[in-house]
mmCIF file with all atom_site columns, C-alpha atoms in Angstrom:
data_model
loop_
_atom_site.group_PDB
_atom_site.id
_atom_site.type_symbol
_atom_site.label_atom_id
_atom_site.label_alt_id
_atom_site.label_comp_id
_atom_site.label_asym_id
_atom_site.label_entity_id
_atom_site.label_seq_id
_atom_site.pdbx_PDB_ins_code
_atom_site.Cartn_x
_atom_site.Cartn_y
_atom_site.Cartn_z
_atom_site.occupancy
_atom_site.B_iso_or_equiv
_atom_site.pdbx_formal_charge
_atom_site.auth_seq_id
_atom_site.auth_comp_id
_atom_site.auth_asym_id
_atom_site.auth_atom_id
_atom_site.pdbx_PDB_model_num
ATOM 1   C CA . MET V 1 1   ? 157.080 138.392 116.645 1.00 85.00 ? 894  MET V CA 1
ATOM 2   C CA . ILE V 1 2   ? 159.625 135.671 117.557 1.00 86.00 ? 895  ILE V CA 1
ATOM 3   C CA . PHE V 1 3   ? 158.055 134.796 120.804 1.00 83.00 ? 896  PHE V CA 1
ATOM 4   C CA . VAL V 1 4   ? 154.210 134.644 119.267 1.00 84.00 ? 897  VAL V CA 1
ATOM 5   C CA . ALA V 1 5   ? 156.203 132.080 116.154 1.00 83.00 ? 898  ALA V CA 1
ATOM 6   C CA . SER V 1 6   ? 157.129 130.311 119.473 1.00 83.00 ? 899  SER V CA 1
ATOM 7   C CA . THR V 1 7   ? 152.933 129.293 120.471 1.00 81.00 ? 900  THR V CA 1
ATOM 8   C CA . ASP V 1 8   ? 151.378 126.265 119.402 1.00 83.00 ? 901  ASP V CA 1
ATOM 9   C CA . SER V 1 9   ? 149.929 127.832 116.390 1.00 82.00 ? 902  SER V CA 1
ATOM 10  C CA . PHE V 1 10  ? 153.536 127.864 114.895 1.00 85.00 ? 903  PHE V CA 1
ATOM 11  C CA . ALA V 1 11  ? 154.159 124.066 116.047 1.00 83.00 ? 904  ALA V CA 1
ATOM 12  C CA . ALA V 1 12  ? 155.154 121.654 113.216 1.00 83.00 ? 905  ALA V CA 1
ATOM 13  C CA . GLN V 1 13  ? 151.628 119.924 112.932 1.00 83.00 ? 906  GLN V CA 1
ATOM 14  C CA . HIS V 1 14  ? 150.475 123.040 112.189 1.00 84.00 ? 907  HIS V CA 1
ATOM 15  C CA . THR V 1 15  ? 152.917 124.786 109.996 1.00 90.00 ? 908  THR V CA 1
ATOM 16  C CA . GLY V 1 16  ? 152.986 121.459 107.679 1.00 91.00 ? 909  GLY V CA 1
ATOM 17  C CA . SER V 1 17  ? 149.525 121.834 106.285 1.00 90.00 ? 910  SER V CA 1
ATOM 18  C CA . VAL V 1 18  ? 150.376 124.984 105.560 1.00 93.00 ? 911  VAL V CA 1
ATOM 19  C CA . ILE V 1 19  ? 153.305 125.070 103.745 1.00 94.00 ? 912  ILE V CA 1
ATOM 20  C CA . GLN V 1 20  ? 151.877 121.951 102.140 1.00 94.00 ? 913  GLN V CA 1
ATOM 21  C CA . THR V 1 21  ? 149.118 123.734 100.679 1.00 94.00 ? 914  THR V CA 1
ATOM 22  C CA . ILE V 1 22  ? 151.452 126.505 99.394  1.00 95.00 ? 915  ILE V CA 1
ATOM 23  C CA . ILE V 1 23  ? 153.688 123.440 97.393  1.00 94.00 ? 916  ILE V CA 1
ATOM 24  C CA . ALA V 1 24  ? 150.756 121.860 96.253  1.00 95.00 ? 917  ALA V CA 1
ATOM 25  C CA . ALA V 1 25  ? 149.474 125.147 94.584  1.00 96.00 ? 918  ALA V CA 1
ATOM 26  C CA . ILE V 1 26  ? 152.949 125.683 93.330  1.00 95.00 ? 919  ILE V CA 1
ATOM 27  C CA . ILE V 1 27  ? 153.885 122.414 91.545  1.00 95.00 ? 920  ILE V CA 1
ATOM 28  C CA . GLY V 1 28  ? 150.238 121.403 91.279  1.00 95.00 ? 921  GLY V CA 1
ATOM 29  C CA . HIS V 1 29  ? 149.933 117.884 93.723  1.00 95.00 ? 922  HIS V CA 1
ATOM 30  C CA . PRO V 1 30  ? 150.749 117.730 97.335  1.00 93.00 ? 923  PRO V CA 1
ATOM 31  C CA . LEU V 1 31  ? 154.018 115.833 98.213  1.00 95.00 ? 924  LEU V CA 1
ATOM 32  C CA . PRO V 1 32  ? 154.207 112.397 99.879  1.00 95.00 ? 925  PRO V CA 1
ATOM 33  C CA . PRO V 1 33  ? 155.265 112.417 103.565 1.00 93.00 ? 926  PRO V CA 1
ATOM 34  C CA . GLU V 1 34  ? 158.558 110.825 102.449 1.00 95.00 ? 927  GLU V CA 1
ATOM 35  C CA . THR V 1 35  ? 159.598 113.996 100.489 1.00 95.00 ? 928  THR V CA 1
ATOM 36  C CA . PHE V 1 36  ? 157.566 116.229 102.584 1.00 95.00 ? 929  PHE V CA 1
ATOM 37  C CA . ASP V 1 37  ? 158.674 115.655 105.649 1.00 94.00 ? 930  ASP V CA 1
ATOM 38  C CA . PRO V 1 38  ? 162.723 116.451 105.538 1.00 95.00 ? 931  PRO V CA 1
ATOM 39  C CA . LEU V 1 39  ? 161.739 119.460 103.738 1.00 95.00 ? 932  LEU V CA 1
ATOM 40  C CA . HIS V 1 40  ? 158.943 120.889 106.339 1.00 94.00 ? 933  HIS V CA 1
ATOM 41  C CA . PHE V 1 41  ? 162.036 120.111 108.357 1.00 93.00 ? 934  PHE V CA 1
ATOM 42  C CA . VAL V 1 42  ? 164.623 122.364 106.628 1.00 95.00 ? 935  VAL V CA 1
ATOM 43  C CA . ILE V 1 43  ? 162.012 125.227 105.952 1.00 94.00 ? 936  ILE V CA 1
ATOM 44  C CA . ARG V 1 44  ? 161.524 125.449 109.579 1.00 91.00 ? 937  ARG V CA 1
ATOM 45  C CA . LYS V 1 45  ? 165.201 125.355 110.628 1.00 94.00 ? 938  LYS V CA 1
ATOM 46  C CA . LEU V 1 46  ? 166.196 128.265 107.604 1.00 95.00 ? 939  LEU V CA 1
ATOM 47  C CA . ALA V 1 47  ? 162.873 130.324 109.611 1.00 92.00 ? 940  ALA V CA 1
ATOM 48  C CA . HIS V 1 48  ? 164.970 130.402 112.608 1.00 92.00 ? 941  HIS V CA 1
ATOM 49  C CA . LEU V 1 49  ? 168.039 131.011 110.860 1.00 96.00 ? 942  LEU V CA 1
ATOM 50  C CA . THR V 1 50  ? 166.485 133.681 108.770 1.00 96.00 ? 943  THR V CA 1
ATOM 51  C CA . GLU V 1 51  ? 164.222 135.448 111.605 1.00 96.00 ? 944  GLU V CA 1
ATOM 52  C CA . TYR V 1 52  ? 167.377 135.475 114.257 1.00 97.00 ? 945  TYR V CA 1
ATOM 53  C CA . ALA V 1 53  ? 169.584 137.454 111.209 1.00 98.00 ? 946  ALA V CA 1
ATOM 54  C CA . ILE V 1 54  ? 167.028 140.038 110.833 1.00 97.00 ? 947  ILE V CA 1
ATOM 55  C CA . LEU V 1 55  ? 167.188 139.936 114.831 1.00 98.00 ? 948  LEU V CA 1
ATOM 56  C CA . GLY V 1 56  ? 171.031 140.289 115.097 1.00 98.00 ? 949  GLY V CA 1
ATOM 57  C CA . ALA V 1 57  ? 170.967 143.207 112.264 1.00 98.00 ? 950  ALA V CA 1
ATOM 58  C CA . LEU V 1 58  ? 168.542 144.991 113.993 1.00 98.00 ? 951  LEU V CA 1
ATOM 59  C CA . ALA V 1 59  ? 170.361 144.430 117.515 1.00 98.00 ? 952  ALA V CA 1
ATOM 60  C CA . PHE V 1 60  ? 173.686 145.598 115.909 1.00 98.00 ? 953  PHE V CA 1
ATOM 61  C CA . ARG V 1 61  ? 172.082 148.441 114.440 1.00 97.00 ? 954  ARG V CA 1
ATOM 62  C CA . ALA V 1 62  ? 170.736 149.803 117.728 1.00 97.00 ? 955  ALA V CA 1
ATOM 63  C CA . VAL V 1 63  ? 173.887 148.864 119.036 1.00 97.00 ? 956  VAL V CA 1
ATOM 64  C CA . ARG V 1 64  ? 175.703 150.982 116.790 1.00 96.00 ? 957  ARG V CA 1
ATOM 65  C CA . ALA V 1 65  ? 173.230 153.573 117.006 1.00 94.00 ? 958  ALA V CA 1
ATOM 66  C CA . GLU V 1 66  ? 173.998 157.029 115.314 1.00 93.00 ? 959  GLU V CA 1
ATOM 67  C CA . GLU V 1 67  ? 177.652 156.021 114.929 1.00 94.00 ? 960  GLU V CA 1
ATOM 68  C CA . CYS V 1 68  ? 178.991 154.640 111.674 1.00 91.00 ? 961  CYS V CA 1
ATOM 69  C CA . GLY V 1 69  ? 180.646 151.599 110.509 1.00 93.00 ? 962  GLY V CA 1
ATOM 70  C CA . TRP V 1 70  ? 181.251 147.926 112.128 1.00 95.00 ? 963  TRP V CA 1
ATOM 71  C CA . SER V 1 71  ? 183.134 147.169 115.245 1.00 96.00 ? 964  SER V CA 1
ATOM 72  C CA . ALA V 1 72  ? 183.791 143.106 116.438 1.00 97.00 ? 965  ALA V CA 1
ATOM 73  C CA . ARG V 1 73  ? 182.028 144.747 119.885 1.00 97.00 ? 966  ARG V CA 1
ATOM 74  C CA . TRP V 1 74  ? 178.829 145.941 118.074 1.00 98.00 ? 967  TRP V CA 1
ATOM 75  C CA . ALA V 1 75  ? 178.735 142.843 116.627 1.00 98.00 ? 968  ALA V CA 1
ATOM 76  C CA . THR V 1 76  ? 179.766 140.530 119.546 1.00 98.00 ? 969  THR V CA 1
ATOM 77  C CA . ILE V 1 77  ? 177.026 142.547 121.594 1.00 98.00 ? 970  ILE V CA 1
ATOM 78  C CA . ALA V 1 78  ? 174.271 141.783 118.899 1.00 98.00 ? 971  ALA V CA 1
ATOM 79  C CA . ILE V 1 79  ? 174.983 138.339 119.171 1.00 98.00 ? 972  ILE V CA 1
ATOM 80  C CA . VAL V 1 80  ? 174.720 137.642 122.552 1.00 98.00 ? 973  VAL V CA 1
ATOM 81  C CA . VAL V 1 81  ? 171.743 139.840 122.752 1.00 98.00 ? 974  VAL V CA 1
ATOM 82  C CA . ALA V 1 82  ? 170.233 137.238 120.116 1.00 98.00 ? 975  ALA V CA 1
ATOM 83  C CA . SER V 1 83  ? 171.343 134.662 121.662 1.00 98.00 ? 976  SER V CA 1
ATOM 84  C CA . LEU V 1 84  ? 169.816 135.622 124.859 1.00 98.00 ? 977  LEU V CA 1
ATOM 85  C CA . ILE V 1 85  ? 166.703 136.158 122.562 1.00 97.00 ? 978  ILE V CA 1
ATOM 86  C CA . ALA V 1 86  ? 167.097 132.444 121.879 1.00 97.00 ? 979  ALA V CA 1
ATOM 87  C CA . ALA V 1 87  ? 167.742 130.730 124.965 1.00 97.00 ? 980  ALA V CA 1
ATOM 88  C CA . GLY V 1 88  ? 164.139 132.620 126.153 1.00 95.00 ? 981  GLY V CA 1
ATOM 89  C CA . ASP V 1 89  ? 162.885 131.589 123.129 1.00 93.00 ? 982  ASP V CA 1
ATOM 90  C CA . GLU V 1 90  ? 163.439 127.979 123.940 1.00 93.00 ? 983  GLU V CA 1
ATOM 91  C CA . PHE V 1 91  ? 162.507 128.229 127.561 1.00 94.00 ? 984  PHE V CA 1
ATOM 92  C CA . HIS V 1 92  ? 159.089 129.487 126.924 1.00 92.00 ? 985  HIS V CA 1
ATOM 93  C CA . GLN V 1 93  ? 158.629 126.731 124.478 1.00 91.00 ? 986  GLN V CA 1
ATOM 94  C CA . SER V 1 94  ? 159.202 123.972 127.086 1.00 92.00 ? 987  SER V CA 1
ATOM 95  C CA . PHE V 1 95  ? 155.399 125.567 128.916 1.00 93.00 ? 988  PHE V CA 1
ATOM 96  C CA . VAL V 1 96  ? 154.008 124.964 125.335 1.00 90.00 ? 989  VAL V CA 1
ATOM 97  C CA . PRO V 1 97  ? 152.786 121.332 125.104 1.00 89.00 ? 990  PRO V CA 1
ATOM 98  C CA . SER V 1 98  ? 152.713 121.191 121.398 1.00 87.00 ? 991  SER V CA 1
ATOM 99  C CA . ARG V 1 99  ? 156.221 122.681 121.599 1.00 89.00 ? 992  ARG V CA 1
ATOM 100 C CA . THR V 1 100 ? 159.749 121.130 122.462 1.00 88.00 ? 993  THR V CA 1
ATOM 101 C CA . PRO V 1 101 ? 162.577 123.289 123.168 1.00 92.00 ? 994  PRO V CA 1
ATOM 102 C CA . SER V 1 102 ? 165.837 122.641 121.534 1.00 93.00 ? 995  SER V CA 1
ATOM 103 C CA . LEU V 1 103 ? 169.531 123.568 122.060 1.00 96.00 ? 996  LEU V CA 1
ATOM 104 C CA . VAL V 1 104 ? 170.133 122.610 118.068 1.00 95.00 ? 997  VAL V CA 1
ATOM 105 C CA . ASP V 1 105 ? 167.320 125.858 117.669 1.00 95.00 ? 998  ASP V CA 1
ATOM 106 C CA . VAL V 1 106 ? 169.799 128.454 119.956 1.00 97.00 ? 999  VAL V CA 1
ATOM 107 C CA . ALA V 1 107 ? 172.744 127.284 118.005 1.00 97.00 ? 1000 ALA V CA 1
ATOM 108 C CA . ILE V 1 108 ? 171.224 127.715 114.826 1.00 97.00 ? 1001 ILE V CA 1
ATOM 109 C CA . ASP V 1 109 ? 169.252 130.970 116.143 1.00 97.00 ? 1002 ASP V CA 1
ATOM 110 C CA . THR V 1 110 ? 172.905 132.121 116.944 1.00 98.00 ? 1003 THR V CA 1
ATOM 111 C CA . VAL V 1 111 ? 174.631 131.402 113.593 1.00 98.00 ? 1004 VAL V CA 1
ATOM 112 C CA . GLY V 1 112 ? 171.634 133.488 111.816 1.00 98.00 ? 1005 GLY V CA 1
ATOM 113 C CA . ALA V 1 113 ? 173.038 136.374 113.824 1.00 98.00 ? 1006 ALA V CA 1
ATOM 114 C CA . ALA V 1 114 ? 176.383 135.955 113.300 1.00 98.00 ? 1007 ALA V CA 1
ATOM 115 C CA . ILE V 1 115 ? 176.085 135.386 109.689 1.00 98.00 ? 1008 ILE V CA 1
ATOM 116 C CA . ALA V 1 116 ? 173.847 138.701 109.749 1.00 98.00 ? 1009 ALA V CA 1
ATOM 117 C CA . GLN V 1 117 ? 176.978 139.993 111.565 1.00 98.00 ? 1010 GLN V CA 1
ATOM 118 C CA . GLY V 1 118 ? 179.375 139.026 108.480 1.00 97.00 ? 1011 GLY V CA 1
ATOM 119 C CA . ILE V 1 119 ? 176.545 140.448 105.708 1.00 97.00 ? 1012 ILE V CA 1
ATOM 120 C CA . ILE V 1 120 ? 176.787 143.480 107.841 1.00 97.00 ? 1013 ILE V CA 1
ATOM 121 C CA . ARG V 1 121 ? 180.580 143.630 108.068 1.00 97.00 ? 1014 ARG V CA 1
ATOM 122 C CA . TRP V 1 122 ? 181.151 142.860 104.230 1.00 96.00 ? 1015 TRP V CA 1
ATOM 123 C CA . ARG V 1 123 ? 178.835 145.579 103.170 1.00 95.00 ? 1016 ARG V CA 1
ATOM 124 C CA . VAL V 1 124 ? 180.480 148.410 104.936 1.00 94.00 ? 1017 VAL V CA 1
ATOM 125 C CA . ARG V 1 125 ? 183.551 147.102 103.640 1.00 92.00 ? 1018 ARG V CA 1
ATOM 126 C CA . ARG V 1 126 ? 182.219 148.131 100.443 1.00 91.00 ? 1019 ARG V CA 1
ATOM 127 C CA . GLN V 1 127 ? 180.911 151.115 100.694 1.00 84.00 ? 1020 GLN V CA 1
ATOM 128 C CA . PRO V 1 128 ? 183.809 154.296 100.286 1.00 78.00 ? 1021 PRO V CA 1
ATOM 129 C CA . ASP V 1 129 ? 184.995 155.658 103.144 1.00 68.00 ? 1022 ASP V CA 1
ATOM 130 C CA . SER V 1 130 ? 182.423 158.630 103.583 1.00 52.00 ? 1023 SER V CA 1
ATOM 131 C CA . ALA V 1 131 ? 179.459 156.631 103.425 1.00 52.00 ? 1024 ALA V CA 1
ATOM 132 C CA . HIS V 1 132 ? 179.855 153.949 106.518 1.00 51.00 ? 1025 HIS V CA 1
ATOM 133 C CA . ASN V 1 133 ? 175.988 153.994 107.109 1.00 52.00 ? 1026 ASN V CA 1
#
């Protein structure tokens, strides 16, 4: 799904109209460009953060396998895996004319994966010792 999202179909010029339509349906009118453009930018960056948080959580689960709990080693591997996929995704975008590769997006993606590790660690610490699944 990540690589599909880095195709022309998900370029800013295509997602803008979809998001503007959703906003207009909610508030009753489209937003003016001076309001919509920064909001669209933030929504796109939050999408990066979210998709890589999900990837980071899934990578952690894959690395952890049948083990229980949390370890810094598993979390680090999950973050590295997500970061490498993020870099590959941005490299892929360099071949899509309507997309622009960005190291800032790789950083945002990596932060998303790291946030997932913090959430997982917090959840594991809250569970009783016998239920660290």
